[in-house]
Amino acid sequence: GENVEQHPSTLSVQEGDSAVIKCTYSDSASNYFPWYKQELGKRPQLIIDIRSNVGEKKDQRIAVTLNKTAKHFSLHITETQPEDSAVYFCAASIGDYKLSFGAGTTVTVRA
Amino acid sequence: ETGVTQSPTHLIKTRGQQVTLRCSSQSGHNTVSWYQQALGQGPQFIFQYYREEENGRGNFPPRFSGLQFPNYSSELNVNALELDDSALYLCASSFVDEQFFGPGTRLTVL
């Protein structure tokens, strides 16, 4: 089955700096790669996603890149703000079937 | 916020008991997936239902079972509860590939 690895497990950044989280996946059939943000005690919230026919996608301060050959994808957050502090999960799936999640990255933005 | 709702919010059970968790999908979504999220970990796929039929299952024993109803609402049933079943149970509804999560049910097994 699919195995998703996520690094780093924790990330502390100064407000205004950039944050980068990297994930690798094992199943070449995976074609959908969402990123979720989960605040303490709340549901995972879809913040951005990318499909296998696209190499990069951007939404305001958030961007995701995908390298299908190397089977890795990354989340980039620019101009970080205190409200960006949360746990971020990458995931991979084939369509909407079975999301396989990474272990999560705890991001702390220092004011 | 998504249109996915779950009930109850919290639940405390004792080992050996049975529990039923409920999920109401976002309007127009015909697929529902259930995930178990242990403390400090990512969600783990339990199973998925599509148009009332089970559409795949993760590495969970048969005492985890589910149902999806004609209105696309769904239930997760867990029999013979074990201490390790303590977790946040999330349902997610989808139509194409985006999965939107409900707020979860926090199950504690004592």
Short mmCIF file of C-alpha atoms in Angstrom, two decimals, chain A:
data_model
loop_
_atom_site.label_atom_id
_atom_site.label_comp_id
_atom_site.label_asym_id
_atom_site.label_seq_id
_atom_site.Cartn_x
_atom_site.Cartn_y
_atom_site.Cartn_z
CA GLY A 1 0.00 0.00 0.00
CA GLU A 2 0.84 3.68 -0.06
CA ASN A 3 3.43 4.96 2.44
CA VAL A 4 3.77 8.71 2.99
CA GLU A 5 6.71 10.13 4.89
CA GLN A 6 6.70 13.73 6.14
CA HIS A 7 9.55 15.95 7.38
CA PRO A 8 10.25 17.73 9.62
CA SER A 9 8.10 16.63 12.53
CA THR A 10 8.39 20.07 14.15
CA LEU A 11 9.17 23.45 12.64
CA SER A 12 9.65 26.76 14.44
CA VAL A 13 9.86 29.94 12.37
CA GLN A 14 9.99 33.64 13.05
CA GLU A 15 6.91 35.57 12.02
CA GLY A 16 7.34 36.77 8.46
CA ASP A 17 9.75 33.99 7.49
CA SER A 18 8.92 31.07 5.20
CA ALA A 19 8.10 27.50 6.20
CA VAL A 20 8.65 24.42 4.04
CA ILE A 21 7.32 20.92 4.71
CA LYS A 22 8.36 17.97 2.54
CA CYS A 23 6.64 14.64 1.87
CA THR A 24 7.48 11.56 -0.14
CA TYR A 25 5.13 8.84 -1.33
CA SER A 26 5.68 5.30 -2.53
CA ASP A 27 2.77 4.39 -4.85
CA SER A 28 3.26 5.74 -8.37
CA ALA A 29 -0.49 5.31 -8.95
CA SER A 30 -1.29 8.09 -6.47
CA ASN A 31 -2.61 11.11 -8.35
CA TYR A 32 -4.06 13.44 -5.72
CA PHE A 33 -2.05 15.18 -3.00
CA PRO A 34 -3.91 17.34 -0.47
CA TRP A 35 -2.56 19.26 2.49
CA TYR A 36 -4.56 19.62 5.69
CA LYS A 37 -4.16 22.02 8.59
CA GLN A 38 -5.36 20.84 11.98
CA GLU A 39 -5.62 23.15 14.95
CA LEU A 40 -5.79 21.70 18.43
CA GLY A 41 -9.08 19.90 19.00
CA LYS A 42 -10.42 20.71 15.56
CA ARG A 43 -11.03 18.88 12.29
CA PRO A 44 -8.38 18.61 9.55
CA GLN A 45 -9.05 21.47 7.14
CA LEU A 46 -8.11 21.20 3.47
CA ILE A 47 -5.86 24.16 2.66
CA ILE A 48 -4.51 23.30 -0.77
CA ASP A 49 -4.22 20.31 -3.07
CA ILE A 50 -2.44 19.32 -6.25
CA ARG A 51 -3.17 16.72 -8.86
CA SER A 52 -0.60 14.68 -10.73
CA ASN A 53 -1.03 16.56 -14.00
CA VAL A 54 0.21 19.79 -12.37
CA GLY A 55 3.68 20.63 -11.08
CA GLU A 56 2.91 23.65 -8.95
CA LYS A 57 -0.09 25.44 -7.46
CA LYS A 58 -0.31 28.63 -5.48
CA ASP A 59 -3.03 30.20 -3.33
CA GLN A 60 -2.04 33.50 -1.77
CA ARG A 61 0.72 32.73 0.77
CA ILE A 62 0.55 28.97 0.27
CA ALA A 63 2.08 26.97 -2.56
CA VAL A 64 2.55 23.30 -3.27
CA THR A 65 4.99 21.65 -5.66
CA LEU A 66 4.95 18.09 -6.98
CA ASN A 67 7.79 16.07 -8.50
CA LYS A 68 6.23 12.86 -9.84
CA THR A 69 9.55 11.40 -10.95
CA ALA A 70 11.04 11.68 -7.49
CA LYS A 71 7.68 11.01 -5.80
CA HIS A 72 7.84 13.98 -3.51
CA PHE A 73 5.75 17.05 -2.88
CA SER A 74 6.21 20.09 -0.69
CA LEU A 75 4.19 22.79 1.04
CA HIS A 76 5.55 26.33 1.12
CA ILE A 77 4.11 29.00 3.40
CA THR A 78 5.47 32.51 2.90
CA GLU A 79 5.21 35.51 5.21
CA THR A 80 4.16 33.31 8.12
CA GLN A 81 1.73 34.69 10.69
CA PRO A 82 0.88 33.50 14.23
CA GLU A 83 -2.41 32.03 12.95
CA ASP A 84 -0.38 29.67 10.75
CA SER A 85 0.65 27.79 13.92
CA ALA A 86 -0.95 24.33 13.70
CA VAL A 87 -0.24 20.73 12.72
CA TYR A 88 0.04 20.22 8.97
CA PHE A 89 -0.56 16.86 7.29
CA CYS A 90 0.29 15.85 3.76
CA ALA A 91 -1.63 13.00 2.17
CA ALA A 92 -1.74 10.99 -1.04
CA SER A 93 -4.55 9.09 -2.72
CA ILE A 94 -5.86 7.69 -5.96
CA GLY A 95 -8.81 9.96 -6.64
CA ASP A 96 -10.97 10.22 -3.53
CA TYR A 97 -10.15 6.72 -2.35
CA LYS A 98 -8.22 6.15 0.90
CA LEU A 99 -6.11 9.11 1.90
CA SER A 100 -2.74 7.98 3.26
CA PHE A 101 -1.43 10.62 5.65
CA GLY A 102 2.01 11.63 6.73
CA ALA A 103 2.79 11.78 10.45
CA GLY A 104 2.29 15.54 10.60
CA THR A 105 4.42 18.64 11.14
CA THR A 106 3.84 20.90 14.13
CA VAL A 107 4.48 24.45 12.96
CA THR A 108 5.07 27.18 15.53
CA VAL A 109 5.29 30.79 14.37
CA ARG A 110 7.18 32.96 16.89
CA ALA A 111 6.00 36.55 17.17
#
